[in-house]
mmCIF file of C-alpha atoms in Angstrom:
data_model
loop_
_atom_site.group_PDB
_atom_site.id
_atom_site.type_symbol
_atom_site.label_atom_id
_atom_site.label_comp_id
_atom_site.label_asym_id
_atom_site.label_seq_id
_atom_site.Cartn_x
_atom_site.Cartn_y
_atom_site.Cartn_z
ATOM 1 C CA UNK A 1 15.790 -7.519 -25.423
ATOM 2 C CA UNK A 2 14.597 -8.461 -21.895
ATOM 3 C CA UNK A 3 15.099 -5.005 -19.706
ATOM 4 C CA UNK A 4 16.747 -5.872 -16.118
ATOM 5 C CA UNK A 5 13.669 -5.227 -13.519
ATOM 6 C CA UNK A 6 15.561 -6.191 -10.663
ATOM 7 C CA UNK A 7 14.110 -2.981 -8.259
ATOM 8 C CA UNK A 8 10.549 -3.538 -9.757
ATOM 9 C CA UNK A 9 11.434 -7.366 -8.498
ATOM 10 C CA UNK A 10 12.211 -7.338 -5.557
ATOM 11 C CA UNK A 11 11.715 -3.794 -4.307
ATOM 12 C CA UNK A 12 13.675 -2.305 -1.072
ATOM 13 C CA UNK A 13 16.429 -0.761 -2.017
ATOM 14 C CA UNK A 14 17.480 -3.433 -4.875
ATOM 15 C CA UNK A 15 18.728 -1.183 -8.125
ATOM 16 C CA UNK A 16 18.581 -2.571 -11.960
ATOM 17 C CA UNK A 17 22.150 -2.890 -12.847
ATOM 18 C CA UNK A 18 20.758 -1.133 -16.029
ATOM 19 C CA UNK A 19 17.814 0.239 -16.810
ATOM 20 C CA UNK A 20 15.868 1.198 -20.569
ATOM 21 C CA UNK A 21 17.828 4.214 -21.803
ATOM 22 C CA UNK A 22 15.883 7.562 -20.874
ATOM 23 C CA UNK A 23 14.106 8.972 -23.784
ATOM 24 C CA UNK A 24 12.552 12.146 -25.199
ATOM 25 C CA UNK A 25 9.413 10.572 -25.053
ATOM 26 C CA UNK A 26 8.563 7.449 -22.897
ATOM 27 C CA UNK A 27 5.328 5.888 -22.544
ATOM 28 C CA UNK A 28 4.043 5.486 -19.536
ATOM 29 C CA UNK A 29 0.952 2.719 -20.158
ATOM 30 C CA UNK A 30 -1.049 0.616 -18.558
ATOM 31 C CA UNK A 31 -2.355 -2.437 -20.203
ATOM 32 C CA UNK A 32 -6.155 -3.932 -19.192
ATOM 33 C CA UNK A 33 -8.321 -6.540 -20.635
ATOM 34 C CA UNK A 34 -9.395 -10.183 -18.799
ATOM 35 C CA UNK A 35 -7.765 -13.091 -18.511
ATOM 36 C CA UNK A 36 -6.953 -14.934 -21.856
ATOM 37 C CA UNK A 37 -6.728 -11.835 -23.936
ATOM 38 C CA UNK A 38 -2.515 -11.500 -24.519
ATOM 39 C CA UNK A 39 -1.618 -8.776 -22.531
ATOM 40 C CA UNK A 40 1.557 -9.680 -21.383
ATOM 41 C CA UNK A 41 2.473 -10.906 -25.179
ATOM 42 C CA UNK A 42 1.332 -7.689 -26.401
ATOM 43 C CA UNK A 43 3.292 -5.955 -23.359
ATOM 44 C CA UNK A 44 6.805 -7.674 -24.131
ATOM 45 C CA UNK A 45 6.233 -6.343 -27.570
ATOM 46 C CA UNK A 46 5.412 -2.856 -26.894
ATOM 47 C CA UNK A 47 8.497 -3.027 -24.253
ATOM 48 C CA UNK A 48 10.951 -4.037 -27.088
ATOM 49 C CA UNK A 49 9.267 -1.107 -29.693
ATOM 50 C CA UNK A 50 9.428 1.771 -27.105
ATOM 51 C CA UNK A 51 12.056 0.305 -25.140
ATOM 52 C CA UNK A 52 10.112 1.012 -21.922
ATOM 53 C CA UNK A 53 10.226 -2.103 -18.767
ATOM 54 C CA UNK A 54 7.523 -4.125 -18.716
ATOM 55 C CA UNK A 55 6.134 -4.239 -15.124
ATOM 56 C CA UNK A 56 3.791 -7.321 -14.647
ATOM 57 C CA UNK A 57 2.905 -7.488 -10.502
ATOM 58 C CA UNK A 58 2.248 -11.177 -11.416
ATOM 59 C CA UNK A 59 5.871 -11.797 -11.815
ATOM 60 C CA UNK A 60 6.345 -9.362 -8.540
ATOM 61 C CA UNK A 61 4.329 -12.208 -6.772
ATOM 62 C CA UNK A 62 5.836 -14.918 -8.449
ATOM 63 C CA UNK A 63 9.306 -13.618 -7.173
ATOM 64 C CA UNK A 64 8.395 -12.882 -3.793
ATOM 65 C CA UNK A 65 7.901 -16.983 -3.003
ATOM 66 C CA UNK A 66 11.482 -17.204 -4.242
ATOM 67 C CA UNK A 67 12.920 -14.672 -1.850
ATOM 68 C CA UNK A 68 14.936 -15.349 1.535
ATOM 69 C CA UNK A 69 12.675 -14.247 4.442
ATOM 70 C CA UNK A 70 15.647 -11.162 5.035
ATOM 71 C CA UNK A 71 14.836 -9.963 1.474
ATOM 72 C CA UNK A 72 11.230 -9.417 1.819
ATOM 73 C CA UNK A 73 9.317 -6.355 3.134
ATOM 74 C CA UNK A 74 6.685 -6.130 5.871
ATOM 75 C CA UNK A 75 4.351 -5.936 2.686
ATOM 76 C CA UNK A 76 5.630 -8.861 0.659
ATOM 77 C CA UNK A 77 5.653 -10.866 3.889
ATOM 78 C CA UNK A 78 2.070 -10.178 4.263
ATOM 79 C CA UNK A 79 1.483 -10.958 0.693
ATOM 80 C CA UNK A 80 3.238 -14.101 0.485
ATOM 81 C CA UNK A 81 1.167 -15.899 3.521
ATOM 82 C CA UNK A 82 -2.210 -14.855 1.979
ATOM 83 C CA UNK A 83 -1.283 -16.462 -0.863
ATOM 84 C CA UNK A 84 -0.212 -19.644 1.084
ATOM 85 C CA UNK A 85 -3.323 -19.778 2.835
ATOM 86 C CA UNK A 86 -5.078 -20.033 -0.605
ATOM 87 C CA UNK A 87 -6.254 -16.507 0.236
ATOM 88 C CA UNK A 88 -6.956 -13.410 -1.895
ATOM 89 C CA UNK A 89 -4.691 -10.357 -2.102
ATOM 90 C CA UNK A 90 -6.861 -7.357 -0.939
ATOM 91 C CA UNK A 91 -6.325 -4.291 -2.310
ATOM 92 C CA UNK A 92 -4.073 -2.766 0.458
ATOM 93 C CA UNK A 93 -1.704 -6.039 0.219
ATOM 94 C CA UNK A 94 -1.198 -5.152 -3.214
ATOM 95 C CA UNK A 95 -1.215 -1.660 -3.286
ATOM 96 C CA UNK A 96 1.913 -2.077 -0.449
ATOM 97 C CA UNK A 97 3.458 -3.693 -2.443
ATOM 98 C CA UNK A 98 3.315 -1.346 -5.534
ATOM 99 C CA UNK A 99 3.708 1.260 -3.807
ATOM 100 C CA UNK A 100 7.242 0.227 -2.638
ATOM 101 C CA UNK A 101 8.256 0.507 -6.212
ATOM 102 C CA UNK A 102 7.069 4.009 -6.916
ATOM 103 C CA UNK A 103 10.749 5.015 -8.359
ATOM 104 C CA UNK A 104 10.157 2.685 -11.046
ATOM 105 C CA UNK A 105 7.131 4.963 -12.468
ATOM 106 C CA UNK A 106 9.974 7.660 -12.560
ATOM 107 C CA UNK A 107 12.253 5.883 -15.046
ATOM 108 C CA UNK A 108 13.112 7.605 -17.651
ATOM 109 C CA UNK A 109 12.417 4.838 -19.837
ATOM 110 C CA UNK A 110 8.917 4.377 -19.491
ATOM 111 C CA UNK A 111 6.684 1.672 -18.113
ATOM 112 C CA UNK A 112 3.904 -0.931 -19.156
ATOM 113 C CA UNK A 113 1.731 -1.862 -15.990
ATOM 114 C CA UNK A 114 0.366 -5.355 -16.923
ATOM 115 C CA UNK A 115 -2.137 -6.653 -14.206
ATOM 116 C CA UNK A 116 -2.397 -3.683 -11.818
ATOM 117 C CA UNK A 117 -4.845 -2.044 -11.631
ATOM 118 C CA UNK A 118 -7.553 -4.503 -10.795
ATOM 119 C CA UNK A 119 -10.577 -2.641 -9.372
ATOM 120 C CA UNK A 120 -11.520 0.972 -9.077
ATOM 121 C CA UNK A 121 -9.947 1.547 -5.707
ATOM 122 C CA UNK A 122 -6.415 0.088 -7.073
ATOM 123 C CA UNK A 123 -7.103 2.793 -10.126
ATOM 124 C CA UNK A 124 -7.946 5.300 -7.879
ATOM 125 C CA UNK A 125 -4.983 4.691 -5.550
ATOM 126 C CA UNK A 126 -2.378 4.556 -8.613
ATOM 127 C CA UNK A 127 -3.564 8.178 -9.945
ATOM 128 C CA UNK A 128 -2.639 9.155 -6.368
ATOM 129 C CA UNK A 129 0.546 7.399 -6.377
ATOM 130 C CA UNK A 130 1.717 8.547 -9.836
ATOM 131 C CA UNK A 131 0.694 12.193 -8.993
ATOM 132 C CA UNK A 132 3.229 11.976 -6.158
ATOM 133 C CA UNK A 133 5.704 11.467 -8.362
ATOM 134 C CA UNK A 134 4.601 14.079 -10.426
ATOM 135 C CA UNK A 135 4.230 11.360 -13.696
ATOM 136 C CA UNK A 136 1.278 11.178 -16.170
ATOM 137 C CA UNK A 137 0.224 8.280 -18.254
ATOM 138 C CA UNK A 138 0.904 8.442 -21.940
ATOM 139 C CA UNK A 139 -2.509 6.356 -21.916
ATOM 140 C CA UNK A 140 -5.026 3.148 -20.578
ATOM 141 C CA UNK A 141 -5.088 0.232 -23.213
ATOM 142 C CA UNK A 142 -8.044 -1.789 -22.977
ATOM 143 C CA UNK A 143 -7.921 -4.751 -24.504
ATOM 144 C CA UNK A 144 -11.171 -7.391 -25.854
ATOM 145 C CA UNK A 145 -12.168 -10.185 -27.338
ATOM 146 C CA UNK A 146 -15.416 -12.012 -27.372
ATOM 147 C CA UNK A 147 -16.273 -14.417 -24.401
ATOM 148 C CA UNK A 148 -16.455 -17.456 -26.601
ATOM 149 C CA UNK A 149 -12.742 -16.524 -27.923
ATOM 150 C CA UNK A 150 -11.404 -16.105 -24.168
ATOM 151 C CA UNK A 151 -12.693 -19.423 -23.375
ATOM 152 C CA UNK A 152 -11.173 -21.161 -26.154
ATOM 153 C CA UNK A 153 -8.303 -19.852 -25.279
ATOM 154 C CA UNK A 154 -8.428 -20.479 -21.939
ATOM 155 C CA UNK A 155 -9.926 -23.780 -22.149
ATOM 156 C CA UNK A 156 -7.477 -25.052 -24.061
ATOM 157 C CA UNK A 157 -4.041 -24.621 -21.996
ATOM 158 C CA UNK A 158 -2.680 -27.282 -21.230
ATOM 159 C CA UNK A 159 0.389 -28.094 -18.510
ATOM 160 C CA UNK A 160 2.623 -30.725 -17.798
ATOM 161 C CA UNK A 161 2.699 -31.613 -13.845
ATOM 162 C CA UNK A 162 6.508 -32.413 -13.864
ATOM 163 C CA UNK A 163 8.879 -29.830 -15.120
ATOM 164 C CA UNK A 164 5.117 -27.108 -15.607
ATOM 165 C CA UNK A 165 5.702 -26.425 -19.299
ATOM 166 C CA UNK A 166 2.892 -25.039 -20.595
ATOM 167 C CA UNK A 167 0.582 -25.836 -24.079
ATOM 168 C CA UNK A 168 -2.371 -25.003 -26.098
ATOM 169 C CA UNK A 169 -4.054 -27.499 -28.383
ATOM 170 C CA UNK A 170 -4.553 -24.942 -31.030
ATOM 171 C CA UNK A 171 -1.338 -22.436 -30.921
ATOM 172 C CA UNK A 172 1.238 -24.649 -29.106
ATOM 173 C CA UNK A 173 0.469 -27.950 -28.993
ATOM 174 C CA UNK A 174 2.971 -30.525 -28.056
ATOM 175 C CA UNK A 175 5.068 -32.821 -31.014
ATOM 176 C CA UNK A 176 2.324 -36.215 -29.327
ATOM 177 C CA UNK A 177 -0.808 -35.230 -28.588
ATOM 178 C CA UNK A 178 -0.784 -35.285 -24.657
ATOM 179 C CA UNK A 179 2.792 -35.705 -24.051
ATOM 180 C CA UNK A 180 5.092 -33.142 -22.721
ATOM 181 C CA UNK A 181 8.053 -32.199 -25.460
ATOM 182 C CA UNK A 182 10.359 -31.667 -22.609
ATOM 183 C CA UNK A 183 10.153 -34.323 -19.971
ATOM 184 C CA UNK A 184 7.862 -36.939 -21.471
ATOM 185 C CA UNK A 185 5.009 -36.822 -18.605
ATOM 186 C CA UNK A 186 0.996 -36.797 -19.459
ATOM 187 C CA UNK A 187 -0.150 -33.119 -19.766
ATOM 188 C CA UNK A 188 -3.074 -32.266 -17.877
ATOM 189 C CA UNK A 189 -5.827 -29.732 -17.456
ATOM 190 C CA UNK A 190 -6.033 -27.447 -14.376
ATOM 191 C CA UNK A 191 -9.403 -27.052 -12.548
ATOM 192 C CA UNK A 192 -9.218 -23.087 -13.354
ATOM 193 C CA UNK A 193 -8.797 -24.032 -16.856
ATOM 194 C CA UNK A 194 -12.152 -26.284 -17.275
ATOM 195 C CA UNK A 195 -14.325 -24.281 -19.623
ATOM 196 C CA UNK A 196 -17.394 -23.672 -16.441
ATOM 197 C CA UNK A 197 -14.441 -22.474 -14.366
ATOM 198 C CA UNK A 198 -13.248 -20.242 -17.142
ATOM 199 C CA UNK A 199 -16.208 -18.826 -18.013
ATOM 200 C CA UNK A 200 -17.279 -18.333 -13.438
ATOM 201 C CA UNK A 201 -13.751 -16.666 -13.235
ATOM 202 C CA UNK A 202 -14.533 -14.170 -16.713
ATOM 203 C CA UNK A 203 -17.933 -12.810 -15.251
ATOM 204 C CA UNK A 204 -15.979 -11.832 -11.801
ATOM 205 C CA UNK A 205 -13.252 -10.255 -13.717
ATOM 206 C CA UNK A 206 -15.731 -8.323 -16.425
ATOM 207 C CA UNK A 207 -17.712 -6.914 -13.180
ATOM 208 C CA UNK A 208 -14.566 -5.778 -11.797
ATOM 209 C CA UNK A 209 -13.158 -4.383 -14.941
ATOM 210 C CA UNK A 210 -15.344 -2.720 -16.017
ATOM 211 C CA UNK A 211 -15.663 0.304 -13.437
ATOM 212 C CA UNK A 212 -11.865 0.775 -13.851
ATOM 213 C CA UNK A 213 -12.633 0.698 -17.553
ATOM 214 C CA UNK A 214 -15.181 3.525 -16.906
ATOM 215 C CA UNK A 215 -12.780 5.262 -14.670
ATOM 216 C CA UNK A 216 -10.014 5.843 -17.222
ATOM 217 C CA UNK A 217 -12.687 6.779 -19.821
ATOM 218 C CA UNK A 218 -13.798 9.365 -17.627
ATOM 219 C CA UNK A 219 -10.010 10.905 -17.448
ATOM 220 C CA UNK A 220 -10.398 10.837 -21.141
ATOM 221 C CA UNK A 221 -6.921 8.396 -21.715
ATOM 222 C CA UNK A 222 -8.411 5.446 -22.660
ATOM 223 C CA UNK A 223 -7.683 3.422 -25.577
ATOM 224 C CA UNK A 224 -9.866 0.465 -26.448
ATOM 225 C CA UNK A 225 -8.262 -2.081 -28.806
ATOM 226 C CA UNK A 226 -9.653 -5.473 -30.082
ATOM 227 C CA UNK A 227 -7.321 -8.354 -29.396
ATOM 228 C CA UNK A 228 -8.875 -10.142 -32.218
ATOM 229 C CA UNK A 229 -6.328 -11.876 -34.689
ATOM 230 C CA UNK A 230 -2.643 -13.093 -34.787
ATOM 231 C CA UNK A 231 -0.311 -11.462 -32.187
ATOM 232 C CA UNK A 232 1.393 -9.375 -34.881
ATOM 233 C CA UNK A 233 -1.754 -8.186 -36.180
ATOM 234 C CA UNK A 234 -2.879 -6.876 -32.656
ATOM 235 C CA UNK A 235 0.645 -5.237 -32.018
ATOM 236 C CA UNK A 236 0.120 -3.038 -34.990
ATOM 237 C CA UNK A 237 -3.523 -2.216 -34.323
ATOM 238 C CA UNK A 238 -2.242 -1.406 -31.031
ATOM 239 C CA UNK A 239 0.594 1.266 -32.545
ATOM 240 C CA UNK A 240 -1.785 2.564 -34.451
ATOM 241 C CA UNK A 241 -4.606 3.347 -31.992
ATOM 242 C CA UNK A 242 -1.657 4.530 -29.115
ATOM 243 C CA UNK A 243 -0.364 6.948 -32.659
ATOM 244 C CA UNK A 244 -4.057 8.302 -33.053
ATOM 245 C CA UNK A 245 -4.840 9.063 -29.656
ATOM 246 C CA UNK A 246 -1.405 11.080 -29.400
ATOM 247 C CA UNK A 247 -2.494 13.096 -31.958
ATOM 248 C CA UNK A 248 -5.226 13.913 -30.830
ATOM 249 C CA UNK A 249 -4.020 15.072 -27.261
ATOM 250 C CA UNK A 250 -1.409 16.969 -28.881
ATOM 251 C CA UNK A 251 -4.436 18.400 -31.284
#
């Protein structure tokens, strides 16, 4: 079931009308791995097992273009033109944003962070934040899968320029090759997607990655998982890993 997220959302004062039921014990995770290797699938899963909101800052950003200028804060506002002006989000314009929705790393639900943090600093400042609020992560999920598997996937997305459904030539390709099910327009490739392009932006993300990676191993809460296989069969290697590493904190 899809959890409200209204105050992650939109931040301010805005409340969920209801929120994931507080529990015993609710994980508090944050999900990593590059682009291409299913972490918000493997997010919306883990929200529906543990019944904890899944907090994705790319739908944070995707929400903030759709806001009235009166419902956005000095730090959306600031935001929202860099990414106008083709610009990218430094890590003060997104850690004012976050940090506007500290309360929602106190519900008693639990949380999956999907896409934040990026770099080292962002890691470094989210410690900081969640020590504020006197929460601890239940653990740092790290996610893989070999280059030449990311750009496969990657590589072969494919979008329709009308209504902007989205394919994949090998796990959702359209009824006619080409043709979007929905509206009937010619499907297309984005520049981003073209496999040089994939493989440029996968070498910036692994150098950036990889220090956060580092940083959460040295805290001793990481927990590295290959994303290799169906979706199903990752969810349960997931479980399993996030069950061992419990155990062995609570050994």
């Amino acid at each position: 079931m899809a959890r409200d997220r209204t105050a992650w959302l939109k931040g301010g004062e805005a409340r969920c009308l209801e929120g994931p039921a507080a529990t015993r014990d609710p994980k508090r995770l944050v999900l990593l791995g590059p682009p291409g290797v299913g972490k918000g699938t493997q997010a919306e899963l883990l929200s529906g097992h543990f019944g904890a909101c899944h907090l994705s800052t790319g739908d944070v950003f995707r929400t903030v273009a759709k806001l009235d200028a009166d419902q956005r804060s000095p730090a959306m506002e600031t935001a929202l033109q860099s990414m106008r002006q083709g610009g990218l989000l430094s890590d003060d314009m997104v850690l004012g944003v976050v940090r506007e929705r500290g309360r929602c790393f106190k519900c008693g639900g639990g949380f999956l962070l999907d896409g934040f943090p990026r770099t080292v600093e962002q890691a470094r400042a989210l410690d900081a934040l969640l020590g504020a609020e006197g929460v601890e992560l239940t653990g740092v999920i790290a996610y893989d899968l070999p280059v030449d598997r990311l750009v496969a996937r990657l590589s072969g997305r494919r979008v329709c320029p009308r209504c902007n459904a989205v394919f994949h030539h090998d796990t959702h390709p359209p009824r006619t090759e080409g043709i979007c099910d929905p509206c009937g327009a010619a499907l297309v490739q984005r520049e981003d997607d073209r496999p040089e392009a994939v493989c440029k932006r996968l070498r910036i993300c692994r150098s950036t990655l990889e220090p956060v990676i580092r940083h959460y191993e040295e805290k001793r809460i990481l927990i590295e998982v290959s994303a290799q296989g169906t979706v199903r069969e990752v969810f349960g290697r997931t479980l399993r890993a996030l069950s061992e590493s419990c155990s062995d904190s609570i050994a």
